[in-house]
Amino acid sequence: MRKSLLSLAAAGLIGGMSGTASAHIGETIYLVYEIADADLADIDIRDVSVADWEDVIGDAALVTTDFYQDPTVGEGAQYDPADLDYRIWLGWNGNSSTMHMAMERVDNVYINEYAGGDLGQLWRHDAIEFMLDGDHTGGDYTGSADENWTDEEKKLNGNRTAQQYVAIADTPDGRHVGYQGAGAEWVNALPYADGGGGSVGEGPTTSIFEFYVTPFDDLIWNSPDDSQATNMVDGGIIGFQISVPDFDIEPSNYRAFHTLTGQAATWRYAERFADGRLVGAGGGTAVESDSWGRIKASVE
Ligand SMILES: [Ca+2]
Ligand SMILES: [Ca+2]
Ligand SMILES: [Ca+2]
């Protein structure tokens, strides 16, 4: 039973679409629901609380047991709610072409030594990783995909056709979300991205992440004008992947690595992302519309 803005759907639901250019992995297609403008206005990403997400959207889209705990990464710890447990809300907005996420994370040992000033380092700490391939064409999206590239070409092509974002709860410089390519000054800033978060308690620590980012079909790191954000519309297919690392000893020293797709090296290969089918809000808010219930019923 899954009651959320994002649901597992049978592959047959969109049938003929599997023959398109979309790269995809596995049999699962996730339904990702639009958050209408009116609902977004009721979500405060800086209040260090997911109560607004619960009020506006409802239950979390994904929980820890939806993820695969990769036994080959670090200690390879498997699911234990006393070690790491979380809830994730996910949605999109067509007017701003943005993907929105919140996570409430309960972790027995909270490792965050991020010093600020370099968003490319967020992955070393207890955080959440959100990878997007807006048109889901797949491919190696790292700057090392071609060994013959010059340094300039590596910089241009890194995270160009898909993007890996990482968000952190506590940060000394107020910047909570960042991607792994060049052009961080504008890609991670308004209107393309913003975030908030914080944490409370110790042993366990509850940390909160709330943020939005922009998927780009073509991201030119030194030219916002030439970059093309994904045109997000009802019925569109997006590639996405979520990873949740757990560090309990020190930064970069993995206790566990949770991944939604179960695929290795999604930091490199976008064709290993999951398929997400964008479901539009049709102008209605989550509270006003009963379409969510109908869609959920159709896939159970
Ligand atoms: Ca909030
Ligand atoms: Ca832990
Ligand atoms: Ca931890």
Coordinates of C-alpha atoms and ligand atoms in Angstrom, one line a residue:
M1 CA 0.0 0.0 0.0
R2 CA 1.5 3.2 -1.1
K3 CA -0.1 6.5 -0.4
S4 CA 2.0 9.3 -1.7
L5 CA 2.6 11.8 -4.5
L6 CA 4.9 9.3 -6.1
S7 CA 3.8 5.8 -6.6
L8 CA 5.1 2.6 -8.1
A9 CA 3.3 1.9 -11.3
A10 CA 3.3 -1.2 -13.5
A11 CA 5.4 -0.7 -16.6
G12 CA 2.4 -1.5 -18.7
L13 CA 0.7 1.6 -17.6
I14 CA 2.5 3.6 -20.3
G15 CA 3.0 0.7 -22.6
G16 CA 4.1 2.0 -25.9
M17 CA 6.3 4.7 -24.5
S18 CA 9.0 2.2 -23.8
G19 CA 9.9 2.4 -27.5
T20 CA 10.8 6.0 -27.4
A21 CA 14.3 7.5 -27.0
S22 CA 14.0 7.3 -23.2
A23 CA 16.7 5.3 -21.6
H24 CA 15.4 3.3 -18.6
I25 CA 16.2 0.7 -16.2
G26 CA 14.1 -2.1 -14.7
E27 CA 10.3 -2.6 -14.9
T28 CA 9.3 0.2 -12.6
I29 CA 8.0 3.6 -13.6
Y30 CA 7.4 6.0 -10.8
L31 CA 4.6 8.5 -10.9
V32 CA 5.8 11.9 -9.8
Y33 CA 3.0 14.4 -9.0
E34 CA 3.0 18.1 -9.7
I35 CA 2.9 20.4 -6.7
A36 CA 0.6 23.3 -7.8
D37 CA 1.7 26.9 -7.3
A38 CA -0.8 27.3 -4.5
D39 CA 0.5 24.3 -2.7
L40 CA 4.1 25.4 -3.1
A41 CA 3.2 28.7 -1.5
D42 CA 2.2 26.8 1.6
I43 CA 5.6 25.0 1.9
D44 CA 8.3 26.8 3.9
I45 CA 11.7 25.3 3.0
R46 CA 13.4 27.2 5.9
D47 CA 11.3 26.2 8.9
V48 CA 13.2 22.9 9.6
S49 CA 10.0 21.0 9.6
V50 CA 8.2 18.6 7.2
A51 CA 4.9 19.3 8.8
D52 CA 4.0 21.6 5.9
W53 CA 4.7 18.8 3.4
E54 CA 2.5 16.5 5.4
D55 CA -0.2 19.1 5.5
V56 CA 0.0 20.1 1.8
I57 CA 0.9 16.8 0.1
G58 CA 0.3 14.0 2.6
D59 CA 2.3 10.9 3.3
A60 CA 5.9 10.6 2.2
A61 CA 6.5 9.3 -1.3
L62 CA 9.4 7.1 -0.3
V63 CA 10.6 5.5 2.9
T64 CA 13.8 3.6 3.7
T65 CA 12.4 0.2 2.8
D66 CA 11.9 1.4 -0.8
F67 CA 15.7 1.6 -1.1
Y68 CA 18.4 -1.0 -1.8
Q69 CA 21.2 -1.0 0.7
D70 CA 24.3 -1.7 -1.4
P71 CA 26.4 -4.3 0.4
T72 CA 29.5 -3.4 -1.7
V73 CA 29.8 0.2 -0.5
G74 CA 31.8 0.8 2.7
E75 CA 30.6 -1.4 5.6
G76 CA 27.5 -2.2 3.4
A77 CA 25.1 -1.9 6.4
Q78 CA 21.7 -3.2 5.7
Y79 CA 18.4 -1.7 6.8
D80 CA 18.1 -1.1 10.5
P81 CA 15.8 1.7 11.6
A82 CA 18.0 2.3 14.7
D83 CA 20.9 3.0 12.3
L84 CA 19.2 5.1 9.6
D85 CA 15.6 5.7 8.8
Y86 CA 14.0 8.4 6.6
R87 CA 10.9 9.7 4.8
I88 CA 11.1 11.5 1.4
W89 CA 8.6 13.7 -0.3
L90 CA 9.0 14.4 -4.0
G91 CA 7.2 16.6 -6.6
W92 CA 7.6 18.9 -9.5
N93 CA 6.3 22.2 -10.7
G94 CA 5.7 23.0 -14.3
N95 CA 5.7 26.8 -14.1
S96 CA 9.2 26.9 -12.7
S97 CA 10.5 23.6 -14.2
T98 CA 11.7 22.5 -10.9
M99 CA 11.9 19.3 -8.9
H100 CA 11.1 19.6 -5.2
M101 CA 12.2 17.3 -2.4
A102 CA 12.0 17.0 1.4
M103 CA 13.6 14.4 3.7
E104 CA 13.3 13.8 7.4
R105 CA 16.2 11.6 8.4
V106 CA 16.8 9.9 11.7
D107 CA 20.4 8.7 12.1
N108 CA 22.1 7.3 15.2
V109 CA 25.3 9.2 14.4
Y110 CA 25.1 12.4 12.5
I111 CA 28.3 13.2 10.6
N112 CA 28.4 16.6 9.1
E113 CA 31.7 18.4 9.1
Y114 CA 31.0 20.5 6.0
A115 CA 33.0 23.7 6.2
G116 CA 31.0 25.6 3.7
G117 CA 32.1 27.3 0.5
D118 CA 32.3 24.3 -1.8
L119 CA 29.0 22.6 -2.6
G120 CA 30.9 19.9 -4.6
Q121 CA 32.0 18.4 -1.3
L122 CA 28.5 17.8 0.2
W123 CA 28.5 14.1 -0.7
R124 CA 31.2 13.4 1.9
H125 CA 28.7 14.0 4.8
D126 CA 25.3 12.7 5.9
A127 CA 23.2 14.1 3.1
I128 CA 20.9 13.1 0.2
E129 CA 21.8 12.8 -3.5
F130 CA 19.3 13.6 -6.2
M131 CA 20.3 12.8 -9.8
L132 CA 18.2 14.0 -12.8
D133 CA 18.2 13.3 -16.5
G134 CA 15.4 15.6 -17.6
D135 CA 14.7 14.0 -21.0
H136 CA 16.1 10.7 -19.9
T137 CA 18.3 10.1 -22.8
G138 CA 20.9 8.4 -20.6
G139 CA 24.6 8.3 -21.1
D140 CA 27.8 9.0 -19.2
Y141 CA 27.3 12.5 -17.9
T142 CA 30.7 12.8 -16.3
G143 CA 33.6 14.9 -17.6
S144 CA 35.6 11.8 -18.1
A145 CA 33.2 10.1 -20.5
D146 CA 35.8 10.5 -23.4
E147 CA 39.5 10.1 -22.6
N148 CA 40.3 12.4 -25.5
W149 CA 38.6 15.4 -24.2
T150 CA 40.6 18.4 -23.3
D151 CA 40.3 19.9 -19.8
E152 CA 38.0 22.5 -21.2
E153 CA 35.8 19.8 -22.8
K154 CA 35.7 17.9 -19.6
K155 CA 34.5 20.9 -17.8
L156 CA 31.9 21.6 -20.4
N157 CA 30.5 18.0 -20.5
G158 CA 30.6 17.3 -16.8
N159 CA 26.9 17.2 -15.6
R160 CA 25.9 18.7 -18.9
T161 CA 23.1 16.3 -20.0
A162 CA 22.2 15.0 -16.5
Q163 CA 22.9 16.5 -13.1
Q164 CA 23.9 15.1 -9.7
Y165 CA 22.7 17.3 -6.9
V166 CA 23.5 16.8 -3.2
A167 CA 21.6 18.5 -0.3
I168 CA 22.8 18.9 3.3
A169 CA 20.8 19.8 6.4
D170 CA 23.2 22.0 8.3
T171 CA 25.6 24.3 6.5
P172 CA 27.8 27.2 7.8
D173 CA 27.2 29.4 4.8
G174 CA 23.5 29.0 4.3
R175 CA 23.8 27.1 1.0
H176 CA 22.1 23.7 1.3
V177 CA 22.1 22.3 -2.2
G178 CA 24.7 22.0 -4.9
Y179 CA 25.5 20.0 -8.0
Q180 CA 28.7 18.4 -9.1
G181 CA 29.5 20.4 -12.2
A182 CA 31.0 23.8 -13.0
G183 CA 28.8 26.9 -12.9
A184 CA 27.9 26.3 -9.3
E185 CA 27.4 30.1 -8.8
W186 CA 24.3 30.2 -10.9
V187 CA 23.1 26.6 -11.2
N188 CA 22.7 26.3 -7.4
A189 CA 21.2 29.7 -7.0
L190 CA 17.8 31.4 -7.6
P191 CA 15.7 30.9 -9.6
Y192 CA 17.1 27.4 -10.4
A193 CA 17.8 26.0 -6.9
D194 CA 17.3 26.8 -3.2
G195 CA 17.1 24.9 0.0
G196 CA 16.9 24.9 3.7
G197 CA 17.3 22.5 6.6
G198 CA 18.6 21.8 10.0
S199 CA 18.9 19.2 12.7
V200 CA 17.9 18.4 16.3
G201 CA 19.0 15.9 18.9
E202 CA 21.9 13.6 19.3
G203 CA 22.0 9.8 19.2
P204 CA 19.8 9.8 17.2
T205 CA 19.8 13.1 15.3
T206 CA 16.8 14.1 13.2
S207 CA 17.8 16.2 10.3
I208 CA 15.5 17.9 7.8
F209 CA 16.2 18.7 4.1
E210 CA 13.9 20.8 2.0
F211 CA 15.0 22.0 -1.5
Y212 CA 14.3 22.3 -5.1
V213 CA 16.6 22.1 -8.2
T214 CA 16.3 22.4 -11.9
P215 CA 16.9 19.5 -14.4
F216 CA 18.6 20.6 -17.5
D217 CA 18.6 18.9 -20.9
D218 CA 21.7 20.9 -21.8
L219 CA 23.6 22.7 -19.1
I220 CA 26.3 25.0 -20.4
W221 CA 28.2 25.9 -17.2
N222 CA 29.3 29.3 -18.3
S223 CA 26.2 30.4 -20.1
P224 CA 22.8 30.4 -18.4
D225 CA 21.3 31.8 -21.6
D226 CA 22.5 29.0 -23.8
S227 CA 21.5 26.3 -21.2
Q228 CA 18.2 24.5 -21.7
A229 CA 16.2 23.6 -18.6
T230 CA 13.9 20.6 -19.1
N231 CA 10.4 21.4 -20.3
M232 CA 8.4 19.7 -17.6
V233 CA 4.9 18.8 -18.6
D234 CA 2.2 16.4 -17.7
G235 CA 3.0 13.0 -19.2
G236 CA 6.7 13.7 -19.6
I237 CA 9.2 11.1 -18.7
I238 CA 12.1 12.1 -16.5
G239 CA 15.1 10.1 -15.4
F240 CA 15.9 10.3 -11.7
Q241 CA 17.8 8.6 -9.0
I242 CA 18.0 9.1 -5.2
S243 CA 20.9 7.9 -3.0
V244 CA 21.2 8.3 0.7
P245 CA 24.7 7.8 2.2
D246 CA 25.2 7.1 5.9
F247 CA 28.5 8.1 7.5
D248 CA 28.8 7.2 11.2
I249 CA 32.5 7.5 11.9
E250 CA 33.9 10.3 9.7
P251 CA 33.2 12.0 6.4
S252 CA 33.6 9.9 3.3
N253 CA 33.7 6.6 5.3
Y254 CA 30.6 4.8 4.3
R255 CA 28.5 3.0 6.9
A256 CA 25.8 2.4 4.3
F257 CA 24.8 3.5 0.9
H258 CA 21.1 3.4 0.1
T259 CA 20.0 3.7 -3.6
L260 CA 16.5 3.8 -5.1
T261 CA 17.4 2.0 -8.3
G262 CA 19.9 -0.5 -6.9
Q263 CA 22.2 0.3 -9.8
A264 CA 25.9 1.0 -9.4
A265 CA 27.7 4.1 -10.6
T266 CA 24.7 6.3 -11.1
W267 CA 27.0 9.2 -10.5
R268 CA 28.3 8.4 -14.0
Y269 CA 25.6 6.6 -16.1
A270 CA 22.2 8.3 -16.5
E271 CA 20.7 5.4 -18.3
R272 CA 20.7 3.7 -14.9
F273 CA 18.3 6.2 -13.5
A274 CA 14.7 5.3 -12.8
D275 CA 11.8 6.4 -15.0
G276 CA 9.6 9.0 -13.5
R277 CA 6.3 9.9 -15.2
L278 CA 5.3 13.5 -14.6
V279 CA 1.6 13.8 -13.5
G280 CA 0.3 17.3 -13.8
A281 CA -1.9 18.9 -11.1
G282 CA -4.2 20.4 -13.8
G283 CA -4.3 23.6 -11.9
G284 CA -5.8 22.1 -8.8
T285 CA -4.2 21.8 -5.4
A286 CA -3.6 18.5 -3.7
V287 CA -6.3 19.2 -1.3
E288 CA -8.9 20.1 -3.9
S289 CA -8.1 17.4 -6.4
D290 CA -9.1 13.7 -6.0
S291 CA -7.0 12.7 -9.0
W292 CA -4.2 11.5 -6.8
G293 CA -6.5 8.9 -5.2
R294 CA -7.7 7.7 -8.6
I295 CA -4.2 7.3 -9.9
K296 CA -3.1 5.5 -6.8
A297 CA -6.1 3.1 -7.1
S298 CA -5.3 2.4 -10.8
V299 CA -1.9 1.0 -10.0
E300 CA -2.6 -1.1 -7.0
Ligands
CA1 CA 9.1 23.0 5.8
CA2 CA 23.8 5.6 11.0
CA3 CA 25.3 8.9 9.9

